[in-house]
Structure formats: structure tokens, C-alpha cells
Amino acid sequence: MSTGTLHIVATPIGNLADASPRAIEALAQADLIACEDTRTSRTLLARHGIAARVVPLHAHNERAASERLLGALRAGKNVSLISDAGTPAISDPGALLVAAAHREGIRVVPVPGPSAALAAYSASGFAADRFLFVGFLPAARSARRKALAALETACPVIIYEAPHRVLETVGDLCERFGGARELLLARELTKKFEELARLPLADAGAWLLAQPHRQQGELVLVLGPDSTPRAPERVEGERVLGILLKELPASDAARLAARISGLPRAELYALALGKKSKDAG
Ligand code: SAM
């Protein structure tokens, strides 16, 4: 008997009209639909007259639910995985099931569609050839500040945040990256009260406080890239590193470039690894 297929189906992040015809088809043809919250997903399913069996798969039962779903896939059933909103397994459960399906040679088919991260990024206007998605920062302030201290922000950074923490997080971002750095706040994307504001970090707190509803609903932050001109010794250090990297492994190139330029070896090594993986990709 052949095994079933696992579809990873993106669903709307607010506006139900964003469900793609292919997403509806995958859900309609599924024997089982794995949902984060079956009550939430029933609204979408009912709208499209889909009566497939729903099975809960959420953060608290992910392992056991994945095992059961794997059993069904092995038995030839087709399973569609959805989350409450957006793309499953992006700051949402699902990766365990997907990884297990790959291990067992079960066909995995993505059905792409809405994702709050990409919707916000696409509307940020921060021009860059790469971005960093960090999902949710730690909820505790000290852990969050530590995470921000270690954040590399030469490229734009996409951050998910809960509304009741956003003011504090924006304050931490401002402290870490300075008031001149730009931030996009994208609230309630695709919904009736959608609101986007791109402004310097120094003004972001006041923007959130200007209307009581701005600390409610769902929200994505996109931190703009660091656009401050780099010091001449940094430019020179990176140039030297680039030349050495053509001939030497990353660690040797970083060590020599540090000796020549006076820049910290660890920083140059991180840069060298980044350059190597970019060249390999
Ligand atoms: N997997 C989902 C995706 O692909 O968009 C994200 C799930 S994550 C648990 C939920 C977070 O996504 C929210 O806290 C918020 O940061 C962001 N989010 C989801 N829907 C949103 C919307 N309509 N507008 C703004 N942010 C949203």
C-alpha cells in the first residue's frame, strides 16, 4: 500500500479571502486535517464547506499527535497541516511532524500562502538582499536584552511580538540600536484595522501610545538595517578579509585580517563564515 501525502497548508492571517484555491483544494481532499486549534480552524473550513476530520496538533501534544498522524500517513491517508493563521511551522507547531515524514520517505508538499512575517517584510521597503527572521524574542526582559545584544543587524530583522509587550520591546530596540534606526510596525495585517507605520525607533514608543488600540491586536516589527557609514578601519579590515578568504580557510583569514586591521578576530571570523556560506549558497 502506498503512503499518503502530507500537505503543509498556509491559511489566511485575517482576511479569509486570502485562502488560495490550492489551499482549499488540499483541505477539501484531505482525509485528516491537523489543526492547532480545531475551533479556530472550523470557521475557515465551514466557509468552504469542508467536513474532513480535524485532529488537534498544538505545542502541548505535538509529539503524540505527530505519531498518530504518521500512522495515518503510513496507512495511506492524506493529511493537511494548518495552524491558527498563516504558514504552519513558522513560529507555530508542525516541524516535528514534517521532519518525521521526511525521515520515513512520506511525500511532503508545501501549499504556500499568507505569512505575517513575509507580508510585513514585503511592505517594509527596506531594500536588502537578505533578511533575518527571529520570530518571538524572549518574553523576560533580561533574556530579551541579551538576545538583542547578540543580534547581527546588518540586514533587516523580522520580529513577532505580543501586543502587551510591544512597548517594552520597542524601548529595548531603541536602547540597543539607537533612536535613528528605522522600524516598521505592521498591525492587524489584512484585517479591517490594518495599520503600518515606518518611523525612527525614537518615535515608535510615542506612536504606540498615541492611540490606545495600538497595543492591541497582532503585530510584526521589522527593524531596518544598519545604514550608518562604517569606520574606515572596518572597511579596510573587511577588504583584507575578502582577499585572504580567496586563499585561506575562514579561521586563518580572520586571524591574519585581525592582525593587519586591528579589528577583533571573533568579529572577522563571524563575517568570514557568513561570506563563505553566502558564496557556497
Ligand atoms: N505561522 C504564522 C505566520 O506564518 O504568520 C505566525 C504564527 S505566530 C504564533 C503569531 C504571530 O504572528 C503574532 O503574535 C504576530 O506577531 C504575527 N501575526 C499573525 N497574524 C498577524 C496579523 N494579521 N498582523 C500582524 N501580525 C500578525
mmCIF file of C-alpha atoms and ligand atoms in Angstrom, residues 13-14 83 85-88 90-92 114-117 136 159-162 186-191 218-220, ligand 1:
data_model
loop_
_atom_site.group_PDB
_atom_site.id
_atom_site.type_symbol
_atom_site.label_atom_id
_atom_site.label_comp_id
_atom_site.label_asym_id
_atom_site.label_seq_id
_atom_site.Cartn_x
_atom_site.Cartn_y
_atom_site.Cartn_z
ATOM 1 C CA ILE A 13 -3.773 35.746 8.706
ATOM 2 C CA GLY A 14 -7.013 37.691 8.999
ATOM 3 C CA SER A 83 -2.065 26.410 12.048
ATOM 4 C CA ALA A 85 -3.258 31.502 10.914
ATOM 5 C CA GLY A 86 -0.515 31.859 8.348
ATOM 6 C CA THR A 87 2.095 29.276 7.446
ATOM 7 C CA PRO A 88 2.445 26.236 9.721
ATOM 8 C CA ILE A 90 6.757 29.278 11.287
ATOM 9 C CA SER A 91 6.692 30.201 14.997
ATOM 10 C CA ASP A 92 3.954 27.562 15.083
ATOM 11 C CA PRO A 114 -0.010 34.033 3.817
ATOM 12 C CA SER A 115 2.642 34.545 6.454
ATOM 13 C CA ALA A 116 2.682 37.603 8.718
ATOM 14 C CA ALA A 117 6.480 37.774 8.559
ATOM 15 C CA PHE A 136 9.413 35.857 19.082
ATOM 16 C CA ILE A 159 10.276 40.071 14.860
ATOM 17 C CA TYR A 160 6.938 38.726 16.102
ATOM 18 C CA GLU A 161 5.704 40.342 19.290
ATOM 19 C CA ALA A 162 2.721 40.129 21.623
ATOM 20 C CA ALA A 186 2.715 46.309 10.989
ATOM 21 C CA ARG A 187 -0.539 45.821 12.934
ATOM 22 C CA GLU A 188 -3.544 43.709 12.103
ATOM 23 C CA LEU A 189 -2.300 42.804 8.634
ATOM 24 C CA THR A 190 -5.054 42.044 6.089
ATOM 25 C CA LYS A 191 -7.725 42.930 8.690
ATOM 26 C CA GLU A 218 -1.489 41.278 16.261
ATOM 27 C CA LEU A 219 1.723 42.884 15.216
ATOM 28 C CA VAL A 220 5.021 42.332 13.418
HETATM 29 N N1 SAM B 1 2.763 30.974 11.406
HETATM 30 C C1 SAM B 1 2.242 32.311 11.446
HETATM 31 C C2 SAM B 1 2.594 33.025 10.131
HETATM 32 O O1 SAM B 1 3.118 32.404 9.234
HETATM 33 O O2 SAM B 1 2.279 34.214 10.024
HETATM 34 C C3 SAM B 1 2.724 33.070 12.658
HETATM 35 C C4 SAM B 1 2.264 32.479 13.953
HETATM 36 S S1 SAM B 1 2.847 33.283 15.379
HETATM 37 C C5 SAM B 1 2.272 32.182 16.641
HETATM 38 C C6 SAM B 1 1.701 34.587 15.617
HETATM 39 C C7 SAM B 1 2.356 35.968 15.465
HETATM 40 O O3 SAM B 1 2.363 36.320 14.080
HETATM 41 C C8 SAM B 1 1.594 37.084 16.147
HETATM 42 O O4 SAM B 1 1.963 37.213 17.507
HETATM 43 C C9 SAM B 1 2.024 38.298 15.346
HETATM 44 O O5 SAM B 1 3.321 38.719 15.732
HETATM 45 C C10 SAM B 1 2.114 37.698 13.939
HETATM 46 N N2 SAM B 1 0.828 37.855 13.218
HETATM 47 C C11 SAM B 1 -0.045 36.879 12.899
HETATM 48 N N3 SAM B 1 -1.084 37.407 12.212
HETATM 49 C C12 SAM B 1 -0.851 38.728 12.104
HETATM 50 C C13 SAM B 1 -1.546 39.825 11.508
HETATM 51 N N4 SAM B 1 -2.714 39.648 10.891
HETATM 52 N N5 SAM B 1 -0.993 41.056 11.579
HETATM 53 C C14 SAM B 1 0.192 41.250 12.198
HETATM 54 N N6 SAM B 1 0.877 40.257 12.789
HETATM 55 C C15 SAM B 1 0.373 39.021 12.738
#
